[in-house]
C-alpha angles and dihedrals in degrees: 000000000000093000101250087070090085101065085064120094107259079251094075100034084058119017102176093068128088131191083197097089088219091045128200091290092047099247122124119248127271081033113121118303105240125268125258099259087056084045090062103030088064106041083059092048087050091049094050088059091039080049088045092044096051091050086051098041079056102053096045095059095046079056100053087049096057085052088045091052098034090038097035087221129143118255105259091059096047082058090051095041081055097053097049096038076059094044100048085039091058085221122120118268100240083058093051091050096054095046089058089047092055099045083052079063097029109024091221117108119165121262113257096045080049089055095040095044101040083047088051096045083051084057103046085056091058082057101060103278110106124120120293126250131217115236 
C-alpha cells in the first residue's frame, strides 16, 4: 500500500470484508466476494446515502442556527429544543429542521412545529438558556 492506506480501518481498505458472519449481503463469510457489478452497485447505493446524510447534516445545523438566533440559546440547547420539537411533533427531524429553515426565510411554519417549538424554547430558558442580559 501507498503508505497512508493504513490509517484507514481494514473496512475500507477492504470493503468487501466483514467481521458480521452474515455480513452486510447475507452471505456468510469466506462465500464468494461479490462480483463487480454488486460491488458497484453498492458502493453507489452507499454514495447516494453519504450524499443523503451530508444534505441533511446541513439542514440540521442551519436549523439549529436559526434556534440559536430566534431562541438566543447556545448551541447545544438549539439542538436540544430541535430534537424535541421533533420528538413532541412526531416528524422527522430533518423535516423539522427544514421547516424551521424555511420560516427563517418565510417566516410561516406550521402550527404545530410553531407551538412545539415555541413550548420547548420556553424550556430551554428555565435551563439555563434564555437571553442574556447586560449588567
Amino acid at each position: 500500500m501507498d503508505g497512508h492506506a493504513d490509517r484507514f480501518p481494514a473496512a475500507l481498505r477492504e470493503p468487501h470484508k466483514t467481521s458480521d458472519p452474515a455480513g452486510s449481503s447475507g452471505t456468510p463469510t469466506g462465500a464468494r466476494p461479490p462480483s463487480p457489478s454488486e460491488r458497484i452497485k453498492e458502493l453507489e447505493e452507499t454514495a447516494a446515502q453519504l450524499r443523503q446524510a451530508v444534505v441533511s447534516h446541513a439542514v440540521i445545523d442551519q436549523a439549529i442556527g436559526v434556534v440559536i438566533a430566534v431562541g438566543r440559546v447556545p448551541a447545544a440547547q438549539a439542538w436540544d429544543v430541535l430534537r424535541e420539537t421533533s420528538m413532541g411533533t412526531n416528524v422527522k427531524l430533518r423535516r423539522v429542521a427544514e421547516q424551521v429553515v424555511a420560516w427563517g426565510r418565510t417566516g410561516v411554519l406550521a402550527p404545530e412545529i410553531h407551538t412545539e417549538l415555541t413550548a420547548r424554547l420556553r424550556a430551554s430558558h428555565g435551563r439555563g438558556g434564555g437571553p442574556t442580559r447586560a449588567r
